[in-house]
PDB file of C-alpha atoms and ligand atoms in Angstrom:
ATOM      1  CA  MET I   1      -0.059  -0.236  -0.090  1.00 66.00           C
ATOM      2  CA  GLY I   2       1.235   3.617  -0.787  1.00 84.00           C
ATOM      3  CA  ARG I   3       1.195   5.932   1.765  1.00 95.00           C
ATOM      4  CA  LYS I   4      -1.670   7.781   1.538  1.00 97.00           C
ATOM      5  CA  PHE I   5      -1.617  12.062   1.531  1.00 98.00           C
ATOM      6  CA  SER I   6      -3.811  14.714   1.177  1.00 98.00           C
ATOM      7  CA  ILE I   7      -3.557  18.405   0.033  1.00 98.00           C
ATOM      8  CA  ILE I   8      -4.852  21.691   1.488  1.00 98.00           C
ATOM      9  CA  GLY I   9      -4.019  24.449  -0.965  1.00 98.00           C
ATOM     10  CA  ALA I  10      -3.915  23.097  -4.085  1.00 97.00           C
ATOM     11  CA  GLY I  11      -2.042  26.078  -5.684  1.00 96.00           C
ATOM     12  CA  ASN I  12       1.532  26.194  -7.422  1.00 95.00           C
ATOM     13  CA  LEU I  13       3.518  24.179  -5.360  1.00 97.00           C
ATOM     14  CA  GLY I  14       0.746  21.754  -4.000  1.00 97.00           C
ATOM     15  CA  THR I  15      -0.065  20.964  -7.291  1.00 95.00           C
ATOM     16  CA  ARG I  16       3.677  20.160  -8.504  1.00 95.00           C
ATOM     17  CA  LEU I  17       3.883  18.396  -5.487  1.00 96.00           C
ATOM     18  CA  ILE I  18       1.125  16.213  -6.008  1.00 96.00           C
ATOM     19  CA  HIS I  19       2.473  15.848  -9.577  1.00 94.00           C
ATOM     20  CA  ALA I  20       6.160  14.764  -8.276  1.00 94.00           C
ATOM     21  CA  LEU I  21       4.962  12.251  -5.374  1.00 96.00           C
ATOM     22  CA  LEU I  22       2.111  10.746  -7.669  1.00 94.00           C
ATOM     23  CA  ASN I  23       5.246  10.129 -10.542  1.00 91.00           C
ATOM     24  CA  CYS I  24       7.395   8.748  -7.938  1.00 87.00           C
ATOM     25  CA  PRO I  25       7.875   5.260  -8.606  1.00 73.00           C
ATOM     26  CA  ALA I  26       5.035   2.529  -8.265  1.00 58.00           C
ATOM     27  CA  SER I  27       2.737   5.729  -7.223  1.00 55.00           C
ATOM     28  CA  SER I  28      -1.099   6.087  -8.166  1.00 46.00           C
ATOM     29  CA  GLY I  29      -3.321   8.649  -8.271  1.00 48.00           C
ATOM     30  CA  GLY I  30      -6.643   9.360  -7.291  1.00 43.00           C
ATOM     31  CA  SER I  31      -9.008   8.306  -4.511  1.00 41.00           C
ATOM     32  CA  SER I  32      -9.828   5.079  -5.368  1.00 38.00           C
ATOM     33  CA  SER I  33      -6.735   3.112  -6.399  1.00 42.00           C
ATOM     34  CA  GLY I  34      -3.977   1.856  -4.112  1.00 41.00           C
ATOM     35  CA  GLY I  35      -0.390  -0.014  -4.238  1.00 47.00           C
ATOM     36  CA  GLY I  36       1.694   2.523  -5.562  1.00 69.00           C
ATOM     37  CA  ARG I  37       4.844   4.539  -3.148  1.00 92.00           C
ATOM     38  CA  TYR I  38       2.078   7.602  -2.970  1.00 96.00           C
ATOM     39  CA  GLU I  39      -1.481   7.722  -3.061  1.00 96.00           C
ATOM     40  CA  LEU I  40      -3.825  10.850  -2.814  1.00 97.00           C
ATOM     41  CA  LYS I  41      -6.540  10.714  -1.268  1.00 98.00           C
ATOM     42  CA  HIS I  42      -7.956  14.672  -1.407  1.00 98.00           C
ATOM     43  CA  LEU I  43      -7.788  18.043  -2.195  1.00 98.00           C
ATOM     44  CA  TYR I  44      -9.855  20.535   0.026  1.00 98.00           C
ATOM     45  CA  LYS I  45     -12.153  22.358  -1.722  1.00 98.00           C
ATOM     46  CA  LYS I  46     -10.344  23.821  -4.632  1.00 96.00           C
ATOM     47  CA  SER I  47      -7.612  22.833  -7.530  1.00 96.00           C
ATOM     48  CA  LYS I  48      -6.286  26.178  -8.758  1.00 95.00           C
ATOM     49  CA  PHE I  49      -5.307  25.205 -11.683  1.00 93.00           C
ATOM     50  CA  GLY I  50      -7.768  22.393 -12.441  1.00 93.00           C
ATOM     51  CA  TYR I  51      -5.734  19.518 -11.843  1.00 93.00           C
ATOM     52  CA  TYR I  52      -6.712  16.249 -10.115  1.00 95.00           C
ATOM     53  CA  THR I  53     -10.291  17.261 -10.103  1.00 95.00           C
ATOM     54  CA  ALA I  54     -11.727  14.108  -8.872  1.00 97.00           C
ATOM     55  CA  SER I  55      -9.734  14.071  -5.389  1.00 97.00           C
ATOM     56  CA  VAL I  56     -11.477  17.988  -4.655  1.00 98.00           C
ATOM     57  CA  VAL I  57     -13.980  17.400  -1.549  1.00 98.00           C
ATOM     58  CA  ASP I  58     -15.620  19.692   0.721  1.00 98.00           C
ATOM     59  CA  ASP I  59     -15.505  17.082   3.281  1.00 98.00           C
ATOM     60  CA  ILE I  60     -12.291  17.925   5.740  1.00 98.00           C
ATOM     61  CA  GLU I  61     -12.912  15.185   8.030  1.00 98.00           C
ATOM     62  CA  LEU I  62     -13.240  13.208   5.061  1.00 98.00           C
ATOM     63  CA  LEU I  63      -9.777  14.441   4.087  1.00 98.00           C
ATOM     64  CA  VAL I  64      -7.602  14.097   7.153  1.00 98.00           C
ATOM     65  CA  ARG I  65      -9.249  10.412   7.802  1.00 98.00           C
ATOM     66  CA  GLU I  66      -8.170   8.854   4.979  1.00 98.00           C
ATOM     67  CA  ALA I  67      -4.499  10.571   4.457  1.00 98.00           C
ATOM     68  CA  ASP I  68      -1.840   9.224   6.848  1.00 98.00           C
ATOM     69  CA  ILE I  69       0.248  12.991   5.728  1.00 98.00           C
ATOM     70  CA  ILE I  70      -1.457  16.102   4.951  1.00 98.00           C
ATOM     71  CA  PHE I  71       0.387  18.809   3.539  1.00 98.00           C
ATOM     72  CA  ILE I  72      -1.323  22.381   3.923  1.00 98.00           C
ATOM     73  CA  CYS I  73       0.285  24.653   0.640  1.00 98.00           C
ATOM     74  CA  THR I  74      -1.938  27.724   2.099  1.00 98.00           C
ATOM     75  CA  GLN I  75      -0.601  31.137   1.172  1.00 98.00           C
ATOM     76  CA  GLU I  76       1.305  31.801   4.940  1.00 97.00           C
ATOM     77  CA  SER I  77      -1.313  34.196   5.871  1.00 98.00           C
ATOM     78  CA  LYS I  78      -4.388  30.896   5.805  1.00 98.00           C
ATOM     79  CA  ILE I  79      -1.708  28.113   7.148  1.00 98.00           C
ATOM     80  CA  ARG I  80      -2.829  28.624  10.626  1.00 98.00           C
ATOM     81  CA  GLU I  81      -6.425  29.374   9.467  1.00 98.00           C
ATOM     82  CA  ALA I  82      -6.379  25.984   7.728  1.00 98.00           C
ATOM     83  CA  ALA I  83      -4.904  23.520  10.817  1.00 98.00           C
ATOM     84  CA  GLU I  84      -7.493  24.835  13.386  1.00 98.00           C
ATOM     85  CA  GLU I  85     -10.305  23.928  10.934  1.00 98.00           C
ATOM     86  CA  ALA I  86      -9.001  20.566  10.751  1.00 98.00           C
ATOM     87  CA  ALA I  87      -8.434  20.248  14.520  1.00 98.00           C
ATOM     88  CA  ALA I  88     -11.327  21.100  14.862  1.00 98.00           C
ATOM     89  CA  SER I  89     -12.998  19.158  12.687  1.00 97.00           C
ATOM     90  CA  SER I  90     -11.031  15.526  12.613  1.00 97.00           C
ATOM     91  CA  ASN I  91      -9.325  13.309  14.559  1.00 98.00           C
ATOM     92  CA  PRO I  92      -5.933  14.084  13.534  1.00 98.00           C
ATOM     93  CA  ALA I  93      -3.915  11.875  16.223  1.00 98.00           C
ATOM     94  CA  GLY I  94      -1.045   9.573  14.479  1.00 98.00           C
ATOM     95  CA  LYS I  95      -1.272  11.586  11.576  1.00 98.00           C
ATOM     96  CA  ILE I  96       1.773  13.518  10.031  1.00 98.00           C
ATOM     97  CA  PHE I  97       0.733  16.916   9.244  1.00 98.00           C
ATOM     98  CA  PHE I  98       3.135  19.560   7.729  1.00 99.00           C
ATOM     99  CA  HIS I  99       2.699  23.246   5.921  1.00 98.00           C
ATOM    100  CA  THR I 100       5.339  24.432   2.830  1.00 98.00           C
ATOM    101  CA  SER I 101       6.523  28.247   4.189  1.00 98.00           C
ATOM    102  CA  ASN I 102       9.851  28.510   4.074  1.00 97.00           C
ATOM    103  CA  CYS I 103       9.073  31.547   6.674  1.00 96.00           C
ATOM    104  CA  LEU I 104       6.511  30.073   9.294  1.00 98.00           C
ATOM    105  CA  THR I 105       7.491  27.459  11.702  1.00 98.00           C
ATOM    106  CA  SER I 106       5.394  24.097  13.022  1.00 98.00           C
ATOM    107  CA  ASP I 107       4.254  26.779  15.781  1.00 98.00           C
ATOM    108  CA  GLN I 108       1.739  27.210  12.845  1.00 98.00           C
ATOM    109  CA  LEU I 109       0.048  23.784  13.377  1.00 98.00           C
ATOM    110  CA  LEU I 110       0.029  23.933  16.871  1.00 98.00           C
ATOM    111  CA  SER I 111      -4.107  23.180  17.225  1.00 98.00           C
ATOM    112  CA  LEU I 112      -3.335  19.807  15.145  1.00 98.00           C
ATOM    113  CA  LYS I 113      -0.245  18.806  18.058  1.00 98.00           C
ATOM    114  CA  LEU I 114      -2.360  19.398  20.763  1.00 98.00           C
ATOM    115  CA  LYS I 115      -5.116  16.842  19.453  1.00 98.00           C
ATOM    116  CA  GLY I 116      -2.121  14.255  18.917  1.00 98.00           C
ATOM    117  CA  ALA I 117      -0.791  14.969  15.476  1.00 98.00           C
ATOM    118  CA  TYR I 118       2.786  14.980  14.298  1.00 98.00           C
ATOM    119  CA  THR I 119       3.891  18.363  13.059  1.00 98.00           C
ATOM    120  CA  ALA I 120       6.175  19.881  10.794  1.00 98.00           C
ATOM    121  CA  SER I 121       7.136  22.945   8.400  1.00 98.00           C
ATOM    122  CA  PHE I 122       8.602  20.682   5.387  1.00 98.00           C
ATOM    123  CA  SER I 123       9.406  23.598   2.923  1.00 98.00           C
ATOM    124  CA  PRO I 124      11.665  23.681  -0.400  1.00 98.00           C
ATOM    125  CA  LEU I 125      14.558  25.924  -1.669  1.00 98.00           C
ATOM    126  CA  GLN I 126      12.932  26.322  -4.917  1.00 96.00           C
ATOM    127  CA  THR I 127      10.570  28.612  -6.469  1.00 94.00           C
ATOM    128  CA  PHE I 128       7.125  27.856  -8.043  1.00 91.00           C
ATOM    129  CA  THR I 129       5.015  29.783 -10.946  1.00 86.00           C
ATOM    130  CA  GLY I 130       1.982  28.710 -11.698  1.00 79.00           C
ATOM    131  CA  VAL I 131       0.832  25.950 -14.192  1.00 82.00           C
ATOM    132  CA  GLY I 132      -1.007  27.114 -17.215  1.00 76.00           C
ATOM    133  CA  PRO I 133      -3.300  26.094 -19.976  1.00 73.00           C
ATOM    134  CA  GLY I 134      -1.357  24.083 -22.276  1.00 73.00           C
ATOM    135  CA  GLU I 135       2.370  24.664 -20.159  1.00 76.00           C
ATOM    136  CA  ASP I 136       4.132  21.100 -19.350  1.00 78.00           C
ATOM    137  CA  MET I 137       4.323  19.929 -15.785  1.00 82.00           C
ATOM    138  CA  GLU I 138       8.162  19.383 -15.178  1.00 80.00           C
ATOM    139  CA  LEU I 139       8.314  15.522 -13.321  1.00 80.00           C
ATOM    140  CA  ASN I 140       9.826  16.802 -10.757  1.00 89.00           C
ATOM    141  CA  PRO I 141      11.050  19.923  -9.898  1.00 92.00           C
ATOM    142  CA  PHE I 142      11.969  18.844  -6.407  1.00 96.00           C
ATOM    143  CA  ASN I 143      14.818  16.700  -7.625  1.00 95.00           C
ATOM    144  CA  GLY I 144      18.235  17.728  -6.425  1.00 96.00           C
ATOM    145  CA  ILE I 145      16.916  20.711  -4.184  1.00 97.00           C
ATOM    146  CA  TYR I 146      17.043  21.055  -0.237  1.00 98.00           C
ATOM    147  CA  PHE I 147      13.906  20.859   1.892  1.00 98.00           C
ATOM    148  CA  LEU I 148      13.972  23.231   5.654  1.00 98.00           C
ATOM    149  CA  ALA I 149      12.818  21.474   7.960  1.00 98.00           C
ATOM    150  CA  GLU I 150      11.712  21.377  11.991  1.00 98.00           C
ATOM    151  CA  GLY I 151       9.419  19.771  14.119  1.00 98.00           C
ATOM    152  CA  ASP I 152       8.029  16.328  15.742  1.00 98.00           C
ATOM    153  CA  LYS I 153      10.800  13.638  15.377  1.00 98.00           C
ATOM    154  CA  GLU I 154       8.467  11.349  13.759  1.00 98.00           C
ATOM    155  CA  ALA I 155       7.335  13.871  11.432  1.00 98.00           C
ATOM    156  CA  LEU I 156      10.611  14.893  10.259  1.00 98.00           C
ATOM    157  CA  GLN I 157      11.390  11.415   9.416  1.00 98.00           C
ATOM    158  CA  ALA I 158       8.508  11.522   7.246  1.00 98.00           C
ATOM    159  CA  ALA I 159       9.923  14.375   5.871  1.00 98.00           C
ATOM    160  CA  ARG I 160      13.210  12.568   5.126  1.00 98.00           C
ATOM    161  CA  GLU I 161      11.340   9.741   3.588  1.00 97.00           C
ATOM    162  CA  ILE I 162       9.388  12.139   1.191  1.00 97.00           C
ATOM    163  CA  ALA I 163      12.121  14.167   0.216  1.00 97.00           C
ATOM    164  CA  GLY I 164      14.271  11.236  -0.802  1.00 96.00           C
ATOM    165  CA  ASP I 165      11.886   9.717  -2.392  1.00 95.00           C
ATOM    166  CA  LEU I 166      11.736  13.178  -4.227  1.00 96.00           C
ATOM    167  CA  GLY I 167      15.397  13.439  -4.949  1.00 95.00           C
ATOM    168  CA  ALA I 168      15.842  15.839  -2.307  1.00 97.00           C
ATOM    169  CA  ALA I 169      17.836  16.542   0.646  1.00 97.00           C
ATOM    170  CA  VAL I 170      16.487  17.841   4.160  1.00 98.00           C
ATOM    171  CA  LEU I 171      17.768  20.624   5.834  1.00 98.00           C
ATOM    172  CA  ILE I 172      16.692  20.277   9.692  1.00 98.00           C
ATOM    173  CA  VAL I 173      16.786  23.968  11.025  1.00 98.00           C
ATOM    174  CA  ASP I 174      16.559  25.642  14.485  1.00 97.00           C
ATOM    175  CA  LYS I 175      12.603  26.913  14.617  1.00 97.00           C
ATOM    176  CA  ASP I 176      14.253  29.896  15.854  1.00 96.00           C
ATOM    177  CA  LYS I 177      16.979  30.641  12.832  1.00 96.00           C
ATOM    178  CA  LYS I 178      14.393  29.530  10.238  1.00 97.00           C
ATOM    179  CA  ILE I 179      13.534  33.158   9.523  1.00 97.00           C
ATOM    180  CA  ASP I 180      17.361  33.595   8.365  1.00 98.00           C
ATOM    181  CA  TYR I 181      17.332  30.910   5.901  1.00 98.00           C
ATOM    182  CA  HIS I 182      13.883  32.459   4.510  1.00 98.00           C
ATOM    183  CA  ILE I 183      15.792  35.648   4.302  1.00 98.00           C
ATOM    184  CA  ALA I 184      18.880  33.924   2.490  1.00 98.00           C
ATOM    185  CA  ALA I 185      16.175  32.555   0.097  1.00 98.00           C
ATOM    186  CA  VAL I 186      14.795  36.056  -0.236  1.00 98.00           C
ATOM    187  CA  CYS I 187      18.181  37.414  -1.611  1.00 98.00           C
ATOM    188  CA  ALA I 188      18.646  34.559  -3.670  1.00 97.00           C
ATOM    189  CA  SER I 189      15.517  34.462  -5.660  1.00 97.00           C
ATOM    190  CA  ASN I 190      13.324  37.885  -5.266  1.00 97.00           C
ATOM    191  CA  PHE I 191      16.299  40.193  -4.972  1.00 97.00           C
ATOM    192  CA  LEU I 192      17.852  38.584  -8.118  1.00 97.00           C
ATOM    193  CA  ILE I 193      15.053  39.416  -9.618  1.00 97.00           C
ATOM    194  CA  ALA I 194      15.008  43.031  -8.517  1.00 97.00           C
ATOM    195  CA  VAL I 195      18.522  43.722 -10.014  1.00 97.00           C
ATOM    196  CA  LEU I 196      17.733  41.799 -12.970  1.00 97.00           C
ATOM    197  CA  LYS I 197      14.563  44.703 -13.667  1.00 97.00           C
ATOM    198  CA  LEU I 198      16.830  46.915 -13.151  1.00 96.00           C
ATOM    199  CA  ALA I 199      19.269  45.677 -16.016  1.00 96.00           C
ATOM    200  CA  GLU I 200      16.262  45.239 -17.927  1.00 95.00           C
ATOM    201  CA  ARG I 201      15.655  49.036 -17.226  1.00 94.00           C
ATOM    202  CA  GLN I 202      18.958  49.998 -18.562  1.00 94.00           C
ATOM    203  CA  LEU I 203      18.565  47.907 -21.461  1.00 93.00           C
ATOM    204  CA  HIS I 204      15.351  49.802 -22.335  1.00 92.00           C
ATOM    205  CA  LYS I 205      17.092  53.228 -21.708  1.00 90.00           C
ATOM    206  CA  ALA I 206      19.677  52.721 -24.567  1.00 87.00           C
ATOM    207  CA  GLY I 207      17.216  52.435 -27.026  1.00 81.00           C
ATOM    208  CA  GLU I 208      17.038  51.289 -30.355  1.00 80.00           C
ATOM    209  CA  PRO I 209      17.608  48.513 -30.778  1.00 80.00           C
ATOM    210  CA  THR I 210      16.200  47.566 -27.219  1.00 77.00           C
ATOM    211  CA  PRO I 211      17.627  43.854 -26.971  1.00 83.00           C
ATOM    212  CA  GLY I 212      15.802  41.526 -24.158  1.00 92.00           C
ATOM    213  CA  ILE I 213      17.283  40.622 -20.620  1.00 95.00           C
ATOM    214  CA  GLU I 214      18.176  36.701 -22.694  1.00 95.00           C
ATOM    215  CA  ILE I 215      21.291  39.029 -24.003  1.00 95.00           C
ATOM    216  CA  MET I 216      22.431  38.770 -20.582  1.00 96.00           C
ATOM    217  CA  PHE I 217      21.910  35.050 -20.015  1.00 97.00           C
ATOM    218  CA  PRO I 218      25.855  34.211 -20.746  1.00 98.00           C
ATOM    219  CA  LEU I 219      26.498  36.546 -18.654  1.00 98.00           C
ATOM    220  CA  ILE I 220      23.973  35.626 -15.638  1.00 98.00           C
ATOM    221  CA  ARG I 221      25.026  31.834 -16.064  1.00 98.00           C
ATOM    222  CA  GLN I 222      28.572  32.025 -16.181  1.00 98.00           C
ATOM    223  CA  THR I 223      28.434  34.300 -12.523  1.00 98.00           C
ATOM    224  CA  LEU I 224      26.408  31.802 -11.359  1.00 97.00           C
ATOM    225  CA  GLU I 225      28.691  28.604 -12.825  1.00 98.00           C
ATOM    226  CA  ASN I 226      31.490  30.922 -10.792  1.00 98.00           C
ATOM    227  CA  VAL I 227      29.666  31.106  -7.963  1.00 98.00           C
ATOM    228  CA  ALA I 228      29.643  27.409  -7.931  1.00 97.00           C
ATOM    229  CA  SER I 229      32.858  26.593  -8.334  1.00 98.00           C
ATOM    230  CA  ARG I 230      35.106  29.339  -6.500  1.00 97.00           C
ATOM    231  CA  GLY I 231      31.975  30.418  -3.803  1.00 97.00           C
ATOM    232  CA  VAL I 232      30.711  34.313  -3.987  1.00 97.00           C
ATOM    233  CA  ALA I 233      33.348  35.950  -2.663  1.00 94.00           C
ATOM    234  CA  GLU I 234      35.895  34.596  -4.962  1.00 96.00           C
ATOM    235  CA  SER I 235      33.456  35.521  -8.306  1.00 97.00           C
ATOM    236  CA  LEU I 236      33.135  38.864  -8.757  1.00 97.00           C
ATOM    237  CA  THR I 237      34.968  40.865 -12.410  1.00 96.00           C
ATOM    238  CA  GLY I 238      33.892  44.734 -12.867  1.00 96.00           C
ATOM    239  CA  PRO I 239      34.959  48.085 -12.227  1.00 96.00           C
ATOM    240  CA  PHE I 240      34.554  47.496  -8.095  1.00 96.00           C
ATOM    241  CA  LYS I 241      36.376  44.525  -8.215  1.00 95.00           C
ATOM    242  CA  ARG I 242      39.597  46.741 -10.257  1.00 95.00           C
ATOM    243  CA  LYS I 243      38.905  49.912  -8.094  1.00 95.00           C
ATOM    244  CA  GLU I 244      38.141  51.778 -11.046  1.00 97.00           C
ATOM    245  CA  MET I 245      36.127  54.109  -9.362  1.00 96.00           C
ATOM    246  CA  ALA I 246      35.508  56.604 -12.056  1.00 98.00           C
ATOM    247  CA  ILE I 247      33.959  53.578 -13.775  1.00 97.00           C
ATOM    248  CA  ILE I 248      31.272  53.930 -10.820  1.00 97.00           C
ATOM    249  CA  ASP I 249      31.114  57.738 -10.902  1.00 97.00           C
ATOM    250  CA  LYS I 250      29.921  57.408 -14.420  1.00 97.00           C
ATOM    251  CA  HIS I 251      27.550  55.113 -13.889  1.00 97.00           C
ATOM    252  CA  LEU I 252      26.256  57.087 -10.787  1.00 97.00           C
ATOM    253  CA  GLY I 253      25.897  60.168 -13.149  1.00 96.00           C
ATOM    254  CA  ARG I 254      23.683  58.388 -15.803  1.00 95.00           C
ATOM    255  CA  LEU I 255      21.174  56.739 -12.828  1.00 96.00           C
ATOM    256  CA  GLU I 256      18.582  59.008 -11.073  1.00 94.00           C
ATOM    257  CA  GLY I 257      16.162  57.783  -8.027  1.00 96.00           C
ATOM    258  CA  ASP I 258      15.773  54.380  -6.839  1.00 95.00           C
ATOM    259  CA  GLU I 259      18.343  53.235  -9.401  1.00 96.00           C
ATOM    260  CA  ALA I 260      21.254  54.850  -8.377  1.00 97.00           C
ATOM    261  CA  VAL I 261      20.119  55.028  -3.979  1.00 97.00           C
ATOM    262  CA  LEU I 262      20.358  50.936  -5.205  1.00 97.00           C
ATOM    263  CA  TYR I 263      23.054  50.888  -7.732  1.00 97.00           C
ATOM    264  CA  LYS I 264      25.192  52.813  -5.076  1.00 97.00           C
ATOM    265  CA  ALA I 265      23.610  50.748  -2.034  1.00 97.00           C
ATOM    266  CA  LEU I 266      24.699  47.544  -3.654  1.00 97.00           C
ATOM    267  CA  THR I 267      28.642  48.895  -5.013  1.00 97.00           C
ATOM    268  CA  GLU I 268      29.008  49.538  -0.889  1.00 96.00           C
ATOM    269  CA  PHE I 269      27.567  46.368  -0.178  1.00 97.00           C
ATOM    270  CA  LEU I 270      30.350  44.333  -2.667  1.00 96.00           C
ATOM    271  CA  GLY I 271      32.896  46.179  -0.081  1.00 94.00           C
ATOM    272  CA  LYS I 272      31.819  44.733   3.005  1.00 93.00           C
ATOM    273  CA  ASP I 273      33.127  41.399   4.694  1.00 87.00           C
TER     274      ASP I 273
HETATM  275  N1  NAP U   1       5.576  29.235  -4.701  1.00 86.64           N
HETATM  276  C1  NAP U   1       6.394  28.929  -4.262  1.00 86.64           C
HETATM  277  O1  NAP U   1       7.812  29.044  -5.427  1.00 86.64           O
HETATM  278  C2  NAP U   1       7.014  28.425  -3.195  1.00 86.64           C
HETATM  279  C3  NAP U   1       8.636  28.233  -2.456  1.00 86.64           C
HETATM  280  C4  NAP U   1       8.290  27.836  -1.333  1.00 86.64           C
HETATM  281  C5  NAP U   1       7.644  27.522  -0.437  1.00 86.64           C
HETATM  282  N2  NAP U   1       6.493  27.784  -0.892  1.00 86.64           N
HETATM  283  C6  NAP U   1       4.781  27.904   0.392  1.00 86.64           C
HETATM  284  O2  NAP U   1       4.033  27.298  -0.244  1.00 86.64           O
HETATM  285  C7  NAP U   1       2.489  27.665   0.604  1.00 86.64           C
HETATM  286  C8  NAP U   1       1.962  28.203  -0.950  1.00 86.64           C
HETATM  287  O3  NAP U   1       2.251  28.983  -1.881  1.00 86.64           O
HETATM  288  P1  NAP U   1       2.415  28.605  -3.487  1.00 86.64           P
HETATM  289  O4  NAP U   1       2.656  29.864  -4.246  1.00 86.64           O
HETATM  290  O5  NAP U   1       1.507  27.291  -4.139  1.00 86.64           O
HETATM  291  O6  NAP U   1       0.647  29.788  -3.301  1.00 86.64           O
HETATM  292  P2  NAP U   1      -1.371  29.597  -4.042  1.00 86.64           P
HETATM  293  O7  NAP U   1      -0.510  29.438  -5.513  1.00 86.64           O
HETATM  294  O8  NAP U   1      -1.526  31.601  -3.590  1.00 86.64           O
HETATM  295  O9  NAP U   1      -1.331  28.511  -3.302  1.00 86.64           O
HETATM  296  C9  NAP U   1      -2.786  28.278  -2.330  1.00 86.64           C
HETATM  297  C10 NAP U   1      -3.518  27.904  -2.695  1.00 86.64           C
HETATM  298  O10 NAP U   1      -4.266  27.582  -1.631  1.00 86.64           O
HETATM  299  C11 NAP U   1      -5.861  27.852  -1.289  1.00 86.64           C
HETATM  300  N3  NAP U   1      -6.383  28.136  -0.500  1.00 86.64           N
HETATM  301  C12 NAP U   1      -6.059  29.054   0.280  1.00 86.64           C
HETATM  302  N4  NAP U   1      -6.339  28.500   1.992  1.00 86.64           N
HETATM  303  C13 NAP U   1      -7.440  27.379   2.046  1.00 86.64           C
HETATM  304  C14 NAP U   1      -8.233  26.533   2.686  1.00 86.64           C
HETATM  305  N5  NAP U   1      -8.408  27.173   4.065  1.00 86.64           N
HETATM  306  N6  NAP U   1      -8.458  25.582   2.051  1.00 86.64           N
HETATM  307  C15 NAP U   1      -8.233  25.431   1.002  1.00 86.64           C
HETATM  308  N7  NAP U   1      -7.608  25.983   0.007  1.00 86.64           N
HETATM  309  C16 NAP U   1      -6.914  27.136   0.095  1.00 86.64           C
HETATM  310  C17 NAP U   1      -5.505  28.957  -2.398  1.00 86.64           C
HETATM  311  O11 NAP U   1      -7.216  29.719  -3.065  1.00 86.64           O
HETATM  312  P3  NAP U   1      -7.419  31.666  -2.638  1.00 86.64           P
HETATM  313  O12 NAP U   1      -6.158  31.611  -3.830  1.00 86.64           O
HETATM  314  O13 NAP U   1      -8.802  30.883  -3.148  1.00 86.64           O
HETATM  315  O14 NAP U   1      -6.442  31.589  -1.340  1.00 86.64           O
HETATM  316  C18 NAP U   1      -4.680  28.862  -3.012  1.00 86.64           C
HETATM  317  O15 NAP U   1      -5.663  28.308  -4.454  1.00 86.64           O
HETATM  318  C19 NAP U   1       3.178  28.910   1.202  1.00 86.64           C
HETATM  319  O16 NAP U   1       3.285  28.924   2.158  1.00 86.64           O
HETATM  320  C20 NAP U   1       4.771  29.405   0.574  1.00 86.64           C
HETATM  321  O17 NAP U   1       4.840  30.381   1.377  1.00 86.64           O
HETATM  322  C21 NAP U   1       6.005  28.321  -1.951  1.00 86.64           C
END
């Protein structure tokens, strides 16, 4: 028999998680099938992208009762409320509950823990965008990534097994330090987008012909490869590295407002240990 799982919050991440678990060797989908490594039981109330709609139910008691593992993949602001609803309407004792927020801790699931559930935060260090109509869903976007996890030991053991099945690794983190990992993830992903937005604006300012950001892709890729092989500190090149401050002043002379402020702050940050 496969591990029976249910999802509360089948959005960007929840949908991809279902797909990846069902694609683990010998898994099976749908609430009536069995015999695979993972068996999808139910989704709660909705499926944001219309996948697995046959498994959508309005009955949270049924969703919990029929699953061994319940993933709460709602937005951060709705995790506690979803956990409280499940705790109030079902018997979660002995079940494993995860939420997938990189920011929040297992404390969000306290209402379930108090009723005997094993709880943990189990969140992927990866970014997942929507699955549009006709867009291919990658079989397993979790392969090779890290999950952060903290919580009850029974839930952490299940987290290790699930991550292993997905080809991912688990980093067990201190609950009080989890926010620091999240800041690092925001810097590595969201702020990278902010910096690329600045680059894109400069390309537009350069006028005709206006190339797209893709002309920077080889530069971006090589920078990341350098970071992978040499580390962050040893990968810097450019005017700041060469101490060509006249060039930096010239750049600042061409920038205005927020763009100048950001350029200056980032340049000064490069000089910090
Ligand atoms: N996306 C990523 O790259 C990523 C990466 C790492 C971790 N995470 C974490 O994963 C979680 C989900 O992120 P996401 O990007 O997948 O969000 P999302 O696309 O907005 O999906 C969340 C889904 O949950 C539904 N929902 C909310 N409350 C519900 C409830 N009580 N019952 C049933 N469904 C409910 C939402 O419906 P409504 O829109 O109608 O509210 C929405 O469809 C977040 O905690 C996030 O921090 C996301």
